[in-house]
Coordinates of C-alpha atoms in Angstrom, one line a residue:
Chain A
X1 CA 11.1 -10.9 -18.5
X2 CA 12.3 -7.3 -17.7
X3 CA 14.8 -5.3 -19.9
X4 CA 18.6 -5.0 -18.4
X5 CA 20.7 -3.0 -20.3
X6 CA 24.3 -4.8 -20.6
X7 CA 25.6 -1.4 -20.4
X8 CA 24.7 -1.0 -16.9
X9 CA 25.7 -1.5 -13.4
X10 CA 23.3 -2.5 -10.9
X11 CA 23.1 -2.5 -7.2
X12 CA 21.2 -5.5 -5.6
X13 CA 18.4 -2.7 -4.1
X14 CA 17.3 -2.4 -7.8
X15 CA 18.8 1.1 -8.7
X16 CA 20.7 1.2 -11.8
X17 CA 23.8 3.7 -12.2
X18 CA 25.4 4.8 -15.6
X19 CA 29.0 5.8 -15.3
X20 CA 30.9 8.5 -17.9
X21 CA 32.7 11.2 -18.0
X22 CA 33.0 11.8 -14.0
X23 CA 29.3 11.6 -14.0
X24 CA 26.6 8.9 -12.7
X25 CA 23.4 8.7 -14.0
X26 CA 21.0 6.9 -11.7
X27 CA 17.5 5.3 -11.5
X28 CA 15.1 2.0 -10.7
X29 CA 15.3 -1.0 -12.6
X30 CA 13.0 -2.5 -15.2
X31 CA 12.5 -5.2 -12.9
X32 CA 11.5 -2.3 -9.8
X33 CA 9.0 -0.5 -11.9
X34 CA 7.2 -3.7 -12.5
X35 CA 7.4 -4.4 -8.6
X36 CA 6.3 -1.2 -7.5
X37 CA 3.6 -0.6 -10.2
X38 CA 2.0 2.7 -11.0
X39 CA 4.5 5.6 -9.5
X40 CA 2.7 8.2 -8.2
X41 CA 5.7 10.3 -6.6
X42 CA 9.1 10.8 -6.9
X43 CA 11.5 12.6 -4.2
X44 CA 14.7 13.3 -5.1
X45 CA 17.9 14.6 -3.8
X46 CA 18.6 18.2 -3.6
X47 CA 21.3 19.6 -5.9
X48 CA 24.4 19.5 -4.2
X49 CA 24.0 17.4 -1.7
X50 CA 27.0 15.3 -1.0
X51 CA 26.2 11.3 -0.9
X52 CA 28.0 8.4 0.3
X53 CA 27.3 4.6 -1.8
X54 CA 24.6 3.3 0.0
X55 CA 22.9 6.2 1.4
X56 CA 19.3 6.7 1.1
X57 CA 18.9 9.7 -1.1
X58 CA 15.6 9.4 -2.8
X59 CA 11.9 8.2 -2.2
X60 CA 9.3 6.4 -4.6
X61 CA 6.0 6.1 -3.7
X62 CA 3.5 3.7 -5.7
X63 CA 0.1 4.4 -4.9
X64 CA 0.0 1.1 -3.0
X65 CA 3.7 2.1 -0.9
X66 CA 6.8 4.3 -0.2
X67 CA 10.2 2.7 -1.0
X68 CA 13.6 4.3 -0.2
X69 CA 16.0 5.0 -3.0
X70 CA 20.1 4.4 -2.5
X71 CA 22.7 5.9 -3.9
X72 CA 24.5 3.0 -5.8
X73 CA 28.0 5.7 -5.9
X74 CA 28.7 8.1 -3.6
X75 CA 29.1 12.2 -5.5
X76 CA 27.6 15.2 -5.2
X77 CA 24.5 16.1 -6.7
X78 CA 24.5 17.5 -9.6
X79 CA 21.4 17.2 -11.6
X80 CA 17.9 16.2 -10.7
X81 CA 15.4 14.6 -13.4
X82 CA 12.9 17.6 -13.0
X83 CA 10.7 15.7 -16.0
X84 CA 9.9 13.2 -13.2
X85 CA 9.0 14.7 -10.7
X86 CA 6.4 16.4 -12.8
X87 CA 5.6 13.2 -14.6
X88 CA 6.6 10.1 -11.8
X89 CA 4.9 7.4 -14.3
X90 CA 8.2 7.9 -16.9
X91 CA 9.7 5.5 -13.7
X92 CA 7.7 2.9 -15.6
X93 CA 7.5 4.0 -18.8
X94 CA 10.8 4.5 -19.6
X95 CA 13.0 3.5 -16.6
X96 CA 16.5 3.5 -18.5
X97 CA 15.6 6.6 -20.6
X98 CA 13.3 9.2 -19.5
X99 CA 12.8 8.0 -16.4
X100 CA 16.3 8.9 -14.9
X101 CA 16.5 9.8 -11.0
X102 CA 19.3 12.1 -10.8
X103 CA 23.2 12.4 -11.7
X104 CA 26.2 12.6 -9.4
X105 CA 29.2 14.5 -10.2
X106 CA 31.9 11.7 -9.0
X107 CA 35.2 12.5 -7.0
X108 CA 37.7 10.4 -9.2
X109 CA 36.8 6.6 -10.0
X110 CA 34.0 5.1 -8.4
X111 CA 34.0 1.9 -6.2
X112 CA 31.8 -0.2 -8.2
X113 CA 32.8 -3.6 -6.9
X114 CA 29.8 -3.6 -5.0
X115 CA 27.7 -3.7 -8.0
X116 CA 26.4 -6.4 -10.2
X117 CA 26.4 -6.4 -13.9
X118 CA 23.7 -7.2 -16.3
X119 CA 24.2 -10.9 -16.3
X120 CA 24.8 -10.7 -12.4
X121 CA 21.6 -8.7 -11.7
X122 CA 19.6 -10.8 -14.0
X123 CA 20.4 -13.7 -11.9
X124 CA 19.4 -12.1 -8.4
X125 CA 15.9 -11.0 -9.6
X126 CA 15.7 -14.3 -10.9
X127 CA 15.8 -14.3 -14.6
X128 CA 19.2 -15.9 -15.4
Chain B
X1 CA -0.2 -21.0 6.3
X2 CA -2.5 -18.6 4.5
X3 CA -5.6 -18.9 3.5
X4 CA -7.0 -19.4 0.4
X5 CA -10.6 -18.4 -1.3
X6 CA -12.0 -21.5 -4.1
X7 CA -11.1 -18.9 -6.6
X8 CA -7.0 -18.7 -5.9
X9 CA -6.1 -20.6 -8.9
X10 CA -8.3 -18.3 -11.0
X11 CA -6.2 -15.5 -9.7
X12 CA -2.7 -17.0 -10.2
X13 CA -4.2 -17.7 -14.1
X14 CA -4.8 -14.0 -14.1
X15 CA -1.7 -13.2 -13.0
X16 CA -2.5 -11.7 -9.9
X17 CA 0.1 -10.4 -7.3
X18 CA -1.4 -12.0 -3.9
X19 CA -0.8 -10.6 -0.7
X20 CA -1.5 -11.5 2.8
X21 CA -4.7 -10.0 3.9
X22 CA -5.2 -10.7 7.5
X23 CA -4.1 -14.3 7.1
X24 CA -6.0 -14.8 3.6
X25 CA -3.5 -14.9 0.6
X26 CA -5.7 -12.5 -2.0
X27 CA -4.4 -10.6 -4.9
X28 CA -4.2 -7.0 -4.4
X29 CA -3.5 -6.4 -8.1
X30 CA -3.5 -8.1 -11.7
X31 CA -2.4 -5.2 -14.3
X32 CA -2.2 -2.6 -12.0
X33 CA -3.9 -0.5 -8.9
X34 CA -4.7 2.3 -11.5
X35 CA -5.8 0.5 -14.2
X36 CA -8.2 -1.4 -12.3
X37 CA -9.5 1.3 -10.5
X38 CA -10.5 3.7 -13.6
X39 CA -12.0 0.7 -15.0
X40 CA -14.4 -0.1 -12.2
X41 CA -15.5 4.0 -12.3
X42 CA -15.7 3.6 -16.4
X43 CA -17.0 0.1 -17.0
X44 CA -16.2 -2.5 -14.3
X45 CA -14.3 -4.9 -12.7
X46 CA -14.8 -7.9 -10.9
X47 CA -13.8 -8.9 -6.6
X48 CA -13.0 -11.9 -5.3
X49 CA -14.4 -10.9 -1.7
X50 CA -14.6 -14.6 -0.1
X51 CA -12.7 -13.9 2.6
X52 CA -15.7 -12.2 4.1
X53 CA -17.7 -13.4 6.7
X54 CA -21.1 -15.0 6.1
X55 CA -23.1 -15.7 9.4
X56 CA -27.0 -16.3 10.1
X57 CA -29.3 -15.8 12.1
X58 CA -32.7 -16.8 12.2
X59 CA -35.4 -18.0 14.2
X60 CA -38.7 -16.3 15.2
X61 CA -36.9 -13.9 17.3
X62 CA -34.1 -12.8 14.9
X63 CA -35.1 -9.6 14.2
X64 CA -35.7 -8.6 18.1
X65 CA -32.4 -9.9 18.6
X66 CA -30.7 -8.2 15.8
X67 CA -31.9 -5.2 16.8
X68 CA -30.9 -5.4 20.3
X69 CA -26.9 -6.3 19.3
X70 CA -26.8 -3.8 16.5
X71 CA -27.1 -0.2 15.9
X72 CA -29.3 0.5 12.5
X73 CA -33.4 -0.2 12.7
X74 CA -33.7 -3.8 12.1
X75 CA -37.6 -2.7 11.8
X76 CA -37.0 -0.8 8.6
X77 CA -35.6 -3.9 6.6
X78 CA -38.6 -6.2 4.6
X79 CA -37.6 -9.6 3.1
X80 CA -35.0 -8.8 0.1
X81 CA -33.6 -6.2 2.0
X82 CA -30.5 -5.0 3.5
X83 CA -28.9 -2.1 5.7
X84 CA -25.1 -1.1 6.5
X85 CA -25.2 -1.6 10.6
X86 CA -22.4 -1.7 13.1
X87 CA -22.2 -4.4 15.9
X88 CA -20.9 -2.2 19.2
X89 CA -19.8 -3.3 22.5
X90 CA -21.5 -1.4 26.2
X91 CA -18.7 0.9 25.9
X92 CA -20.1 1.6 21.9
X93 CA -16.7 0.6 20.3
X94 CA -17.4 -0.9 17.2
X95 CA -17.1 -4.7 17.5
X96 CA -17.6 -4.9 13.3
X97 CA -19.4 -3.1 10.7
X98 CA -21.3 -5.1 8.3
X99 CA -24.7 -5.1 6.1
X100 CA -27.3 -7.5 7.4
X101 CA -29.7 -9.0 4.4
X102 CA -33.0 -10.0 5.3
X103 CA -33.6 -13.1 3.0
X104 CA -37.2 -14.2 5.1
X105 CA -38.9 -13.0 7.8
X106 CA -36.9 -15.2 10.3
X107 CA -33.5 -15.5 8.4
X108 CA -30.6 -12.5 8.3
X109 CA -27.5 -12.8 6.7
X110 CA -24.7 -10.6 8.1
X111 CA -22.1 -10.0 5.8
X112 CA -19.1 -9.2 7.6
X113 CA -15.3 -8.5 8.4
X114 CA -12.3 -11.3 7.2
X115 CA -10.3 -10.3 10.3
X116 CA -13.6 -10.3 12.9
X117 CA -15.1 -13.4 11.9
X118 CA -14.3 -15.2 14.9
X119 CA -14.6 -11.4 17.0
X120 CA -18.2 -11.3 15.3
X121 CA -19.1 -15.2 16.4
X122 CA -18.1 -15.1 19.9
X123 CA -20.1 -11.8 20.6
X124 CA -23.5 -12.9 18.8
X125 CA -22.8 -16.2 20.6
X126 CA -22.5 -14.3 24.2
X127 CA -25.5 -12.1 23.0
X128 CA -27.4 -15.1 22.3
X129 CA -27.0 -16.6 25.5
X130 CA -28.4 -13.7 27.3
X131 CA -31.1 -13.0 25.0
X132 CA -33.6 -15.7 27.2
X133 CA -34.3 -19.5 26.8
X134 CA -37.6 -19.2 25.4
X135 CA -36.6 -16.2 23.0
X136 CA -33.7 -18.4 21.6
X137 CA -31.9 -17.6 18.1
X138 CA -29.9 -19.6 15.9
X139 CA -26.7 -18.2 15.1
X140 CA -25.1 -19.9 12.1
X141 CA -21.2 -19.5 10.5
X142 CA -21.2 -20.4 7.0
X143 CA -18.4 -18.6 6.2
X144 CA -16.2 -21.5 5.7
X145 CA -18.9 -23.3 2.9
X146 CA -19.9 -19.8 1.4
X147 CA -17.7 -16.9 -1.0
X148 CA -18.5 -13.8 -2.6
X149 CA -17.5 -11.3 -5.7
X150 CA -18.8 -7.9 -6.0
X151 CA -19.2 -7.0 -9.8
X152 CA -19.3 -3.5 -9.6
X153 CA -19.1 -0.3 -12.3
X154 CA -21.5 1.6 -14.7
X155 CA -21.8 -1.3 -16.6
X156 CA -22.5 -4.1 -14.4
X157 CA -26.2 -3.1 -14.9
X158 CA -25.7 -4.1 -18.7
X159 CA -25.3 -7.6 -18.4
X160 CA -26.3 -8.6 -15.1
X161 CA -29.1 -10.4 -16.3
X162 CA -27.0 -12.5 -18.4
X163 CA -25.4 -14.2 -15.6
X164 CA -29.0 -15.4 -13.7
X165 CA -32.1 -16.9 -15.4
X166 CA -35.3 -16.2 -14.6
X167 CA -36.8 -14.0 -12.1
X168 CA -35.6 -14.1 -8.4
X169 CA -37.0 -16.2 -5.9
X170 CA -37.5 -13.5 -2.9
X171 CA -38.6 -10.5 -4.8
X172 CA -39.6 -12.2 -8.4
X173 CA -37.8 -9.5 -10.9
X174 CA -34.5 -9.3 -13.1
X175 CA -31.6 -8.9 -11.2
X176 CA -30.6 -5.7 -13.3
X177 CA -34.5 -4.2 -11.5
X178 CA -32.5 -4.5 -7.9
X179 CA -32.2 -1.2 -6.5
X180 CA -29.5 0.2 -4.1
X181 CA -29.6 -2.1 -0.9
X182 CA -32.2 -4.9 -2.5
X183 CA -31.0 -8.8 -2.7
X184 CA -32.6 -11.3 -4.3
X185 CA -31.9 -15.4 -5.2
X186 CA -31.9 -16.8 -8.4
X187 CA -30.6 -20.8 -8.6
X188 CA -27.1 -21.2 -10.2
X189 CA -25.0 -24.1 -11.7
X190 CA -27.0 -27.0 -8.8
X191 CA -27.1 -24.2 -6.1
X192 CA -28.4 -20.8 -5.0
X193 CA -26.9 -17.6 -5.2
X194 CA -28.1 -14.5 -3.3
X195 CA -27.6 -11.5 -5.5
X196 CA -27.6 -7.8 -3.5
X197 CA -27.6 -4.4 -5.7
X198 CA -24.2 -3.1 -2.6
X199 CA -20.5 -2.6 -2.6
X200 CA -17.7 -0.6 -1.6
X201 CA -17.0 1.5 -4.4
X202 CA -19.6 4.0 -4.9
X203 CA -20.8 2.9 -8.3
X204 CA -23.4 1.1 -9.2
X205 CA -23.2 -3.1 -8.7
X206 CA -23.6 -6.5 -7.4
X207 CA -22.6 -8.2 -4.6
X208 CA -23.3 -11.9 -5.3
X209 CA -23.1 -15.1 -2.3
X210 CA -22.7 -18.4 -3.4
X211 CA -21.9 -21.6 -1.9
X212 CA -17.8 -22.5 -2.5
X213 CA -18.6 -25.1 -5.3
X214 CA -20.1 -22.3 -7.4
X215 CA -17.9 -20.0 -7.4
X216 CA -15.1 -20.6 -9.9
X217 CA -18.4 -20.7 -12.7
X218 CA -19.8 -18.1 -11.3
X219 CA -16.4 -15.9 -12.0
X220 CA -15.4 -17.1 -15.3
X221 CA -18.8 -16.7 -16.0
X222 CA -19.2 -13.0 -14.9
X223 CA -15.6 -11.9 -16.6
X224 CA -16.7 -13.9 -19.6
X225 CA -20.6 -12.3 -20.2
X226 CA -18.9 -8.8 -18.8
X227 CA -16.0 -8.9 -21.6
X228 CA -18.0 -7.2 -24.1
X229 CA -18.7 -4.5 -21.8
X230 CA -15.3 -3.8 -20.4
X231 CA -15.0 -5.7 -17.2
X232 CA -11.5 -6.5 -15.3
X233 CA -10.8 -8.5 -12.9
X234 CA -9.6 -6.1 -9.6
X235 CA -8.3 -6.3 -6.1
X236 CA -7.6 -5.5 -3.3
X237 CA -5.4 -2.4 -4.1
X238 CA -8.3 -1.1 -6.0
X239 CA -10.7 -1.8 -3.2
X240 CA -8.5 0.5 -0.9
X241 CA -8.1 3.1 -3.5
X242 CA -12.1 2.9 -4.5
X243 CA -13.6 2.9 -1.3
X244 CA -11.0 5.8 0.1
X245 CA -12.1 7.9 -2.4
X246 CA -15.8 7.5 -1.3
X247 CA -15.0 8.1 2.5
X248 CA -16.1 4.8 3.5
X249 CA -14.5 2.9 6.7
X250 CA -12.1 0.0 6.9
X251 CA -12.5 -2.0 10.0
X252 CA -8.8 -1.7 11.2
X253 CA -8.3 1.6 10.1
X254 CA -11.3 3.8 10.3
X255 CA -12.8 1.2 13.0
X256 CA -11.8 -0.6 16.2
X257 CA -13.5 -1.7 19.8
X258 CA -11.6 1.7 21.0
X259 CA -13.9 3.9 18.7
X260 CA -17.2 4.7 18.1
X261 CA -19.4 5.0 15.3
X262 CA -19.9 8.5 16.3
X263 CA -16.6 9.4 16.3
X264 CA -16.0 7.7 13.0
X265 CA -18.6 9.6 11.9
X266 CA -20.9 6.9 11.4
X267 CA -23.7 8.5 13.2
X268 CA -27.0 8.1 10.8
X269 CA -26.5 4.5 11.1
X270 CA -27.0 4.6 15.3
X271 CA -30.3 5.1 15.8
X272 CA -30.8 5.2 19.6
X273 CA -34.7 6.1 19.5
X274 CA -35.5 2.5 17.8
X275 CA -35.4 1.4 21.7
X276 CA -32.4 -0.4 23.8
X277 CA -29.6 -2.0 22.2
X278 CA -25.9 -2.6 23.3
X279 CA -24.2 0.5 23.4
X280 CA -27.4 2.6 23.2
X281 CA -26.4 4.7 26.2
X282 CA -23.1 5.2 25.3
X283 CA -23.5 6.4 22.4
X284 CA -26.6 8.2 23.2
X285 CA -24.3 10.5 25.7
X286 CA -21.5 10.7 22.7
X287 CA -24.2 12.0 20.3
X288 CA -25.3 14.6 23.2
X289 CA -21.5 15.9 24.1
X290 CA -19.8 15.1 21.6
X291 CA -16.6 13.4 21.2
X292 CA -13.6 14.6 21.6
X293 CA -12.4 13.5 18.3
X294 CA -13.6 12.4 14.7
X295 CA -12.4 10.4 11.5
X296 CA -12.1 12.6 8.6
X297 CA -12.3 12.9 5.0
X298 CA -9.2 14.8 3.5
X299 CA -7.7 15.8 0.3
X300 CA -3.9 17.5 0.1
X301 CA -4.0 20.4 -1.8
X302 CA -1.0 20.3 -4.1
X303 CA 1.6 17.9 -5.5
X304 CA 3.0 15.9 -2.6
X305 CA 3.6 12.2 -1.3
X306 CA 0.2 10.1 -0.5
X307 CA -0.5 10.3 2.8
X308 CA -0.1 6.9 4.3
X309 CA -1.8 5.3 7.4
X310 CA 0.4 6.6 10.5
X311 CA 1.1 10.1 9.7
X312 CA 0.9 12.9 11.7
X313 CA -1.1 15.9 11.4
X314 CA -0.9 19.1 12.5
X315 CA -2.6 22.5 12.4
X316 CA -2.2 24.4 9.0
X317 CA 1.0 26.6 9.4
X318 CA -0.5 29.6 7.5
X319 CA -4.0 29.0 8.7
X320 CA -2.9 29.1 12.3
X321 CA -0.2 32.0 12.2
X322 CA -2.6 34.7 13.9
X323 CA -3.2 32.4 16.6
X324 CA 0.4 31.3 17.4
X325 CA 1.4 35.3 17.3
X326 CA -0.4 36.0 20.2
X327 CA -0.4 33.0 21.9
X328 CA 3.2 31.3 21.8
X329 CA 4.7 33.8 23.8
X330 CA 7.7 31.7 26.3
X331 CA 5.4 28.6 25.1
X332 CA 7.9 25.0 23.8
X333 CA 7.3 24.1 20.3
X334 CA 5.5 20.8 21.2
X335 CA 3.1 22.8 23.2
X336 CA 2.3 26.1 20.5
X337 CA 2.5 23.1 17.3
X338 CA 0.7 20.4 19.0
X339 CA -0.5 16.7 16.8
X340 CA -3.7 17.4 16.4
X341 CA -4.5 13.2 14.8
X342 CA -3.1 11.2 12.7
X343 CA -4.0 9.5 9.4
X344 CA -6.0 6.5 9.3
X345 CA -6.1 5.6 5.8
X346 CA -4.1 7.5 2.9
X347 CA -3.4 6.7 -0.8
X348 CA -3.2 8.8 -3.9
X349 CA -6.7 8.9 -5.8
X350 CA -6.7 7.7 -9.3
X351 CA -9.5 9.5 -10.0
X352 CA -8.6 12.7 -8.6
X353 CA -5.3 12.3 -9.4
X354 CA -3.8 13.9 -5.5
X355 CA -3.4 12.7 -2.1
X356 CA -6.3 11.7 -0.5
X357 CA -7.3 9.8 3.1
X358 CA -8.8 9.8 6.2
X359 CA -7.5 10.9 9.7
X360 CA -8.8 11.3 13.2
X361 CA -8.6 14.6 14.1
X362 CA -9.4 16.8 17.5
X363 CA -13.0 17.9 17.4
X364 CA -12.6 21.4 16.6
X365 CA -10.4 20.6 13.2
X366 CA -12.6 18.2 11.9
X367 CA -14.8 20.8 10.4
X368 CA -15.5 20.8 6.4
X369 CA -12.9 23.0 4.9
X370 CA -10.4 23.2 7.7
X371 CA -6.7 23.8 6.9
X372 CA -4.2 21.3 8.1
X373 CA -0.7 20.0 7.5
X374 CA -0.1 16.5 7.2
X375 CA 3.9 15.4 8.3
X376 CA 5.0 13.2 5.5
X377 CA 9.1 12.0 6.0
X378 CA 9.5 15.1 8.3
X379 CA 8.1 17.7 5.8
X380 CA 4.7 19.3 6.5
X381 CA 2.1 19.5 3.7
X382 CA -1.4 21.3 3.4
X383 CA -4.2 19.8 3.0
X384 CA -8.2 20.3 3.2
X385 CA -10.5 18.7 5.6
X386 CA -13.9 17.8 3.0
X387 CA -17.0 16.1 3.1
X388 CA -17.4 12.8 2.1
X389 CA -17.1 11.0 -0.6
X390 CA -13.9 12.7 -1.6
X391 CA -15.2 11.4 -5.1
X392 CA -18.3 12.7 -7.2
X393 CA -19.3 11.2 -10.3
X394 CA -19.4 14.0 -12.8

């Protein structure tokens, strides 16, 4: 069973986004670590740039394959997890923690009826 | 609906994550690509390889036969031996690679391809028929009665012997006295197992053949004598990664009907003065001109994405600058920053811990230490032509 935080939102492509203060905080899942296996690479979004919900901002590449990463909330770019992309196995060992992608400053409340919740993602990966 | 090797419930109680593998359902991981992949270069680790081809043939005129269809000296192989050969076509595109065992005088054993098994069995067929009614050969597929592991690692030597009683029934020693490219047979559960001292990761191991109804002993058997010593059940994932780091080809990839083995750089094992085979004289003029392109061995020189199979490669940007200064002059992009190849196999290298792979490159970049630039998502990064294997035991 993988850990999902019930503090959490969740998009159905397995990113999960943390929302305070006008900020979102955003990485893989529990569930996508254990998918992807060992991450080798991380690409991440300059700071800056200006995302829409649902665009592909980010890349992680197992040593096995590349997956796209998309942005859950749409902001601007504010932060990138520089820890990770010297160190792309915190993506599995700490995927909540450490292993942040990047944040978003957000341009008023985000649209977050999109995304699941704990108990809602749980379900669609099949652990309800 | 896939296929499935006698040892798929074994994987499933492993927890394996199975793939499809050119129609075969075969795990391609159980803790992890990494894991199992330093484990096979520090102790070792187990393969379920069944999905491999196992064909015969025998009869008093096998080894003229063999020697005609492929491209290594038959000549140079005694009983309880083997060789890595290539089956080519006139054209010398590579039809399969494979290792040929020599279990008695008039009986070979050609280990070969998943996806070419029925590729490989048509062409020895068509061979056969033209090889003269009163030279006949038998030409046997027992692929579908007959699976494989490969128990390979430093420590595979330790407890080898534990697994198979008694001395071996072609060459009459231990199994752990094999040495690189020797097979031997040593009964096992009410059958016979053919043990070779080969593999695919550059360490020292076992590739062992056994009829399906032994295999499911013969695995619990290997993980359970080999637990003391370190052994892990691996898959395919950690084939790719293990063999990549060594250089060696992947039918698919590295190989197809469209390529030679001279261009994959497969030379030493064509040897056109043994007398006429098929493909002999085209190769012969490749070895003389030489070809326009090659596979080769790469390494990316910093921190970067994996290469991946499909990617683009250019010529260094920095190497080439000089060049392009006096050259480019009223001269389109496409023509001054031309694809030079384009990645056959890519992966990052547990070992080596950076982006390694293969490509097949224009003849006059596939030198050893070459600079090129390798287009990952749009981006060009540097990286180091090298000679093979990318991987050197310390």
């Amino acid at each position: 069973m993988s850990t999902i935080p019930d503090n959490l939102k969740y998009a159905k492509s397995h990113e999960w986004v943390r929302i305070e203060d006008g900020t979102a905080t955003i990485g893989i899942t529990d569930h996508a670590q254990a998918e992807l296996t060992d991450v080798v690479f991380v690409e991440l979004p300059e700071a800056g740039r200006v995302l829409a919900a649902g665009d592909n901002c980010a890349v992680v590449e197992s040593v096995k394959t590349a997956s796209d990463l998309y942005a859950p909330v749409g902001g601007t770019v504010l932060e990138i997890n520089a820890a990770l992309a010297d160190t792309p196995e915190l993506a599995n060992d700490s995927p909540f923690d450490e292993g942040w992608f990047f944040k978003l400053q957000l341009n008023g409340e985000p649209d977050t009826a999109h995304l699941l919740d704990a108990v809602g993602y749980a379900a669609q990966i099949g652990e309800a | 609906m896939p296929k499935r090797t006698p040892l798929y419930q074994q994987h499933l109680g492993l927890g394996a994550r199975c793939i499809d593998f050119g129609g075969w359902e075969m795990p391609v991981q159980y803790t992890g690509i990494v894991a199992e992949h330093l484990a096979v270069r520090a102790s070792a680790g187990v393969f379920d390889i069944s999905h491999m081809g196992e064909i015969w043939v025998g009869g008093a005129y096998a080894s003229e036969f063999l020697n005609q269809t492929l491209t290594n000296d038959i000549g140079l192989l005694a009983v309880g031996e083997s060789q890595y050969t290539l089956m080519c076509n006139e054209a010398g595109g590579v039809i399969d690679d494979l290792y040929v065992y020599r279990i008695a005088s008039e009986a070979f054993l050609l280990m070969v391809n998943a996806t070419r098994i029925s590729a490989d069995l048509h062409w020895l067929e068509f061979q056969a028929s033209n090889h003269g009614e009163d030279r006949s050969v038998k030409v046997g597929n027992q692929s579908e009665q007959t699976g494989a592991i490969a128990v390979q690692g430093p420590n595979a030597l330790l407890f080898i012997d534990e697994l198979l009683h008694g001395d071996g029934l072609i060459r009459a020693g231990r199994p752990s006295e094999l040495v690189k490219n020797q097979v031997d047979a040593w009964p096992f559960g009410t059958g016979e197992v053919y043990v070779a001292r080969t593999g695919y990761t550059g360490e020292e191991g076992f590739e062992i053949i056994a009829p399906n109804e032994q295999l499911v002993a013969l695995w619990d058997a290997v993980l359970d004598i080999g637990q003391p010593h370190g052994i892990v059940p691996a898959g395919l994932g950690a084939r790719d990664t293990l063999r990549l780091e060594m250089g060696y080809p992947l039918y698919g990839h590295e190989l197809s009907e469209g390529l030679s083995p001279i261009e994959a750089g497969l030379g030493y094992f064509v040897k056109v003065d043994k007398g006429e085979f098929t493909g002999r004289s085209a190769l012969m003029k490749q070895k003389d001109e030489r070809p326009k392109k090659k596979i080769v061995a790469f390494k990316m020189n910093g921190k970067c994405p994996p290469p991946r199979q499909g990617y683009e490669v250019y010529n260094n940007l920095e190497a080439r600058k000089d060049v392009w200064s006096v050259a480019n002059a009223g001269l389109k992009p496409q023509e001054t920053d031309p694809v030079i190849g384009v990645v056959t196999s890519g992966t990052q290298s547990p070992s080596l811990k950076c982006g390694i792979g293969m490509a097949h490159v224009h003849i006059d970049r596939a030198q050893v230490g070459t600079a090129i630039d390798v287009s990952i998502r749009g981006k060009r990064y540097p990286a180091t032509v090298c000679k093979k294997p990318l991987y050197k035991k310390q």
